[in-house]
Short mmCIF file of C-alpha atoms and ligand atoms in Angstrom, two decimals:
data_model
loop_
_atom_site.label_atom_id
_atom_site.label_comp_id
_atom_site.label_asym_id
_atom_site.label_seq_id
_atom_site.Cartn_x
_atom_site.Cartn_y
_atom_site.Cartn_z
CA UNK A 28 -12.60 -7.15 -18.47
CA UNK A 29 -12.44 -4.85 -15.65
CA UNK A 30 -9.73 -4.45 -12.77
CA UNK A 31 -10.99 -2.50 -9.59
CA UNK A 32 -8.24 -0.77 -8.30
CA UNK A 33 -8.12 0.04 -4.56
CA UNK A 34 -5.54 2.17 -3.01
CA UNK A 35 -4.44 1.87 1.07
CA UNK A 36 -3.09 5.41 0.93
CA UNK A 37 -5.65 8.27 1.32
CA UNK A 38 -3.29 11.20 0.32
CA UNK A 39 -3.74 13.14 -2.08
CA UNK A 40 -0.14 12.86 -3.84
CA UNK A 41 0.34 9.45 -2.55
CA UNK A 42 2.92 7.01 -4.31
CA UNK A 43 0.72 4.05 -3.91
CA UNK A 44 -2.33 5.95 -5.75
CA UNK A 45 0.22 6.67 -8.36
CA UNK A 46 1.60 3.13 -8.92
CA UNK A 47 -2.37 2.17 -9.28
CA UNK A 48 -3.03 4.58 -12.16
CA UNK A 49 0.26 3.70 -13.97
CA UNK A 50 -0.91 0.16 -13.84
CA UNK A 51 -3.00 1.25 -16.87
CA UNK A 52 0.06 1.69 -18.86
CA UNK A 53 0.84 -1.96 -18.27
CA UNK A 54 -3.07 -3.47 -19.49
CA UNK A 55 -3.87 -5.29 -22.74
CA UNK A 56 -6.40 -4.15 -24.61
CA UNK A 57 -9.90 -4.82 -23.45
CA UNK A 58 -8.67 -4.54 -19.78
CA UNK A 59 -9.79 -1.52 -17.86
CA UNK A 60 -8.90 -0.03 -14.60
CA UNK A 61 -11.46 1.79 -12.51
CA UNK A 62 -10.03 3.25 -9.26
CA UNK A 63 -12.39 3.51 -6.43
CA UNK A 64 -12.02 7.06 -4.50
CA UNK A 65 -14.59 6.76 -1.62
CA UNK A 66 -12.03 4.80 0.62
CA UNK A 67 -12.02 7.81 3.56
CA UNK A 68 -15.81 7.96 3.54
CA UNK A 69 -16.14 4.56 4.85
CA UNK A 70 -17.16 4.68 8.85
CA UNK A 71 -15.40 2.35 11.21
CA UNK A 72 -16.78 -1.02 11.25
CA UNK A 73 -19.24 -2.21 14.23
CA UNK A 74 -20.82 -5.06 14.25
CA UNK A 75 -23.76 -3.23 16.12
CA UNK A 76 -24.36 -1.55 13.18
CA UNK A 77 -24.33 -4.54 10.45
CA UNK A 78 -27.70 -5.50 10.57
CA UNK A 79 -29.21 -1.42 10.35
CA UNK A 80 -28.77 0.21 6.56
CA UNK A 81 -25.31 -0.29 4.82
CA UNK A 82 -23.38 3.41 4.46
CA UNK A 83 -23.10 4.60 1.00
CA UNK A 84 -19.79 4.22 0.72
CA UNK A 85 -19.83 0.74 2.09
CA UNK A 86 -22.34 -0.37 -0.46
CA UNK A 87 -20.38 1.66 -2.91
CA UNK A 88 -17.50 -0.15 -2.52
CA UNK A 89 -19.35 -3.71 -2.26
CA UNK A 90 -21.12 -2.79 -5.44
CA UNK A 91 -17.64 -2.04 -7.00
CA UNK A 92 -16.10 -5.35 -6.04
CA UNK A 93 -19.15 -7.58 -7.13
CA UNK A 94 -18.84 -5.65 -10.63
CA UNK A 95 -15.45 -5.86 -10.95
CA UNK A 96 -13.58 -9.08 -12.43
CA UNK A 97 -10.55 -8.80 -9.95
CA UNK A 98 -9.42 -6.50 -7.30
CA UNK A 99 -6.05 -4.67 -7.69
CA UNK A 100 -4.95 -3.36 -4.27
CA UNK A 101 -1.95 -0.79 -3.81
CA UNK A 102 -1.28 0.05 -0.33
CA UNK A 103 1.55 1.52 1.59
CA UNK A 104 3.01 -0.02 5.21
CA UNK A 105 2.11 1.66 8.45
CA UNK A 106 4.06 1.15 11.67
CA UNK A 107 4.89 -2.52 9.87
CA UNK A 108 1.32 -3.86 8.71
CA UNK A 109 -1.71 -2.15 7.01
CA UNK A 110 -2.86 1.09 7.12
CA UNK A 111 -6.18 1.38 9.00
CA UNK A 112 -8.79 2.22 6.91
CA UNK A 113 -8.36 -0.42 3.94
CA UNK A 114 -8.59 -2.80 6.54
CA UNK A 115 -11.52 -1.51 7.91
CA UNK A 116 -13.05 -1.03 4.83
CA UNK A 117 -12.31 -4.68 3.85
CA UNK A 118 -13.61 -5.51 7.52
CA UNK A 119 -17.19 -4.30 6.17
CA UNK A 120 -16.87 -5.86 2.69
CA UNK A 121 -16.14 -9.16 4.39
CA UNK A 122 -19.46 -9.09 6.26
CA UNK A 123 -22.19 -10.84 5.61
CA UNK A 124 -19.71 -13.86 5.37
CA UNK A 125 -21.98 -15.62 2.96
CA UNK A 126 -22.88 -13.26 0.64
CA UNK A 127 -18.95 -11.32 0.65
CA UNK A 128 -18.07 -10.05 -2.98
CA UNK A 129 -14.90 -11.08 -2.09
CA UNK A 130 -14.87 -14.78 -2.51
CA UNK A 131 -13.31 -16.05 -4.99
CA UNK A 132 -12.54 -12.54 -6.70
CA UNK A 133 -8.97 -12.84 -8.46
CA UNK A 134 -7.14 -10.23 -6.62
CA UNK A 135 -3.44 -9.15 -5.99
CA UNK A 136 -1.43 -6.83 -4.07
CA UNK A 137 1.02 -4.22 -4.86
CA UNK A 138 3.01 -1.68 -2.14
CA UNK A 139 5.22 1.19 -2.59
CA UNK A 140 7.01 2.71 0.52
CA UNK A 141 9.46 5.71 0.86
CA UNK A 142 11.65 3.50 3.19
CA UNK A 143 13.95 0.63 1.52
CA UNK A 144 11.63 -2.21 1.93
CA UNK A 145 9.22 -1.61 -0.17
CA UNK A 146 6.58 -2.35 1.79
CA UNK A 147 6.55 -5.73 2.04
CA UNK A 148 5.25 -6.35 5.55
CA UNK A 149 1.79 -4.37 4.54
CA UNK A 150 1.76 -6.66 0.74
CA UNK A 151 1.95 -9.80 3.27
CA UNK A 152 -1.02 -8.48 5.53
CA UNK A 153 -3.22 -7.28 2.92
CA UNK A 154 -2.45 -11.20 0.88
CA UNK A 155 -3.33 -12.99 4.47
CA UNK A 156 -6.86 -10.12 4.58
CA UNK A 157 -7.96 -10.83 1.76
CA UNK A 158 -7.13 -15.02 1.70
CA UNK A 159 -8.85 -15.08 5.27
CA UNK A 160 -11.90 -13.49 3.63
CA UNK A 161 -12.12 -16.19 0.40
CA UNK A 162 -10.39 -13.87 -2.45
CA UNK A 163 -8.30 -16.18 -4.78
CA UNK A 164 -5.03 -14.18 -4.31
CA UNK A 165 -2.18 -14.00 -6.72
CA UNK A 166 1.20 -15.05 -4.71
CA UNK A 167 3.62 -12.29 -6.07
CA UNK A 168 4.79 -9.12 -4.19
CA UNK A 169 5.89 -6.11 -5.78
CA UNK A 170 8.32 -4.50 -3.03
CA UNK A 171 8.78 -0.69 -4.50
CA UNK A 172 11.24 1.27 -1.77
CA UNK A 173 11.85 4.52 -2.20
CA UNK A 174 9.35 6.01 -4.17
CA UNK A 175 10.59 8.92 -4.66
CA UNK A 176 13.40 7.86 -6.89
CA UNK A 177 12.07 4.43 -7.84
CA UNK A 178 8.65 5.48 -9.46
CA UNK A 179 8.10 7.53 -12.90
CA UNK A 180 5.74 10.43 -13.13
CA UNK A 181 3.73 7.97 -15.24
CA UNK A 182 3.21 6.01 -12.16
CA UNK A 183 5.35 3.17 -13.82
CA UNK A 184 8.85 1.82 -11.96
CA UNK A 185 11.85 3.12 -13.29
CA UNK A 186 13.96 -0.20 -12.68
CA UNK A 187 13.07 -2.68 -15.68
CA UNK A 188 13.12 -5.97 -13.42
CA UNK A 189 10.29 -4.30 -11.20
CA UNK A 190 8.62 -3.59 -14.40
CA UNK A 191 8.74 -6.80 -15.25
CA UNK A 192 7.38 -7.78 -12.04
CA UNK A 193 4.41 -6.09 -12.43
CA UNK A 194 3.71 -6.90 -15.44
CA UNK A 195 4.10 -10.50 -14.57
CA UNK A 196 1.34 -9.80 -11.31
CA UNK A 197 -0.86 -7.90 -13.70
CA UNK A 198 -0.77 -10.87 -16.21
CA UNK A 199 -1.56 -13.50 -13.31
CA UNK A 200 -4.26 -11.22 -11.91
CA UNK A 201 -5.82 -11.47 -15.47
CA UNK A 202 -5.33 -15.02 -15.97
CA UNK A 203 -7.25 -15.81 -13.26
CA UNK A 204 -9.96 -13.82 -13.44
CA UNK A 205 -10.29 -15.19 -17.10
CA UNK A 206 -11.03 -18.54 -15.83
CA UNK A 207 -13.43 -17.50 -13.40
CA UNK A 208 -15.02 -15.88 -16.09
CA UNK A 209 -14.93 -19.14 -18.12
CA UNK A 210 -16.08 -21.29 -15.54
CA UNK A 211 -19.15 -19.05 -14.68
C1 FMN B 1 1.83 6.48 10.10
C2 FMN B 1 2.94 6.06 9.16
C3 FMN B 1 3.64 4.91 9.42
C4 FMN B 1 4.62 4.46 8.52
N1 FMN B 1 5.24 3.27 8.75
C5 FMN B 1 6.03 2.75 7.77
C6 FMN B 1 6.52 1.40 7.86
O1 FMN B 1 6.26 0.69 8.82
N2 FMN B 1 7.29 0.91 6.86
C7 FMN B 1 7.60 1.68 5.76
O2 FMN B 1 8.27 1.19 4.84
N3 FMN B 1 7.17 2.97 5.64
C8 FMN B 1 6.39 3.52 6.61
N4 FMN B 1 5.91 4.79 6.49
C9 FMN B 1 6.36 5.62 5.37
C10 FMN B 1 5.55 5.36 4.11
O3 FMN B 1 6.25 4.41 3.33
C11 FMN B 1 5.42 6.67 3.32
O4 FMN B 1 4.75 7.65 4.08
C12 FMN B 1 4.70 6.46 2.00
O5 FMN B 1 4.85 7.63 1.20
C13 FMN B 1 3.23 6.17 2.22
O6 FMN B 1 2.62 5.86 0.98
P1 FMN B 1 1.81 6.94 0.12
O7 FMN B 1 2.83 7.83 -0.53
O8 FMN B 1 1.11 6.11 -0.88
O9 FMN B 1 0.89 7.72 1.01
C14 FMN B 1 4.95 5.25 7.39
C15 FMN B 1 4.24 6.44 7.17
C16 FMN B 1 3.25 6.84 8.03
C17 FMN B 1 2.46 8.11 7.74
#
C-alpha cells in the first residue's frame, strides 16, 4: 500500500514536512510513504488556462494522487486558514470535476504550528477542501502547537497521547483505503 504524503509548508526546515516524514516511523509493514516535493512549482490556477496543456508539476502531482492509495496531508495555518499554494494546488487537482483523482481517495489531515493551537483552523479547511472536492476524509485532527518543543528530531511527537493520536489517524487512513482497495 502506498500513502502520498503532501506537505502545506514549502520551507525548507519546516515542522509540518518533518511531522510527514516521521509518519514513516508510525507505518506497518507493507505501507509506504512517498512525499511529493514539486508543491512550489505548481502555477496559480486559471481557469483560462484548463483546457491548454496541464504544467508538469500539475500532472505530476495528479499522477501522484491517482497512484497513490490515500493522501496524507500535513500543513501548517496561515493568517487562520490554509496556506496558499496547497490550496491552489488542490484547486488544479480538483479540475476536471469528473475525472478528479481525488474522489473517493482515503485521505486525512495533520497540522503542526509554532503557536499553541496547533493548527487547527488550517486541519478544518484543508478536511472541508478536500470533502468539497469528493475525497473520503478521515474525521480526526492532530492539533501539534509548538513545534519546537512538541516534535522529536525523528519527526515523531514527544507527548505519548499525540502519539497515540496519530497513530490512531494513520490506522483509519489505512483502513479505509483497504476497503477501497477491496471493493475495486
Ligand atoms: C504568513 C504566516 C501566517 C501565520 N499564521 C499563523 C496562524 O494563523 N496560526 C498559527 O498557529 N500559526 C501561524 N503562523 C506560524 C506558523 O505556525 C509557523 O510559521 C510554522 O512554523 C509554519 O509551519 P512550518 O514550520 O511547517 O513551515 C504563521 C506563519 C506565517 C509565515
Amino acid at each position: 500500500m502506498r500513502i502520498l504524503g503532501l506537505s502545506g509548508s514549502l520551507r525548507r526546515d519546516s515542522y509540518n514536512t518533518r511531522l510527514l516524514h516521521g509518519t514513516r516511523g508510525l507505518l506497518p509493514p507493507g505501507v509506504e510513504l512517498d512525499v511529493f516535493e514539486e508543491l512550489a512549482a505548481i502555477p496559480p490556477y486559471d481557469e483560462d488556462h484548463e483546457q491548454l496543456k496541464t504544467p508538469p508539476a500539475v500532472a505530476a502531482l495528479k499522477a501522484a494522487i491517482a497512484e497513490a492509495d490515500a493522501l496524507l496531508v500535513v500543513t501548517p495555518e496561515y493568517n487562520g486558514s490554509l496556506p496558499g499554494q496547497i490550496k491552489n494546488a488542490l484547486d488544479w487537482v480538483s479540475r476536471p470535476v469528473a475525472t478528479t483523482p481525488l474522489r473517493g481517495k482515503p485521505a486525512a489531515v495533520l497540522g503542526v504550528s509554532t503557536g499553541l493551537f496547533g493548527a487547527v483552523w488550517a486541519q478544518a479547511e484543508m478536511r472541508k477542501v478536500l470533502v468539497t472536492i469528493g475525497a473520503n476524509v478521515v474525521d480526526r485532527e492532530l492539533p501539534i502547537g509548538q513545534a519546537e518543543e512538541a516534535l522529536g528530531e525523528d519527526g515523531l511527537p514527544l507527548e505519548r497521547d499525540a502519539v497515540e493520536l496519530l497513530s490512531a489517524t494513520l490506522t483509519e487512513l489505512i483502513e479505509l483505503a483497504g476497503e477501497r482497495s477491496l471493493a475495486a
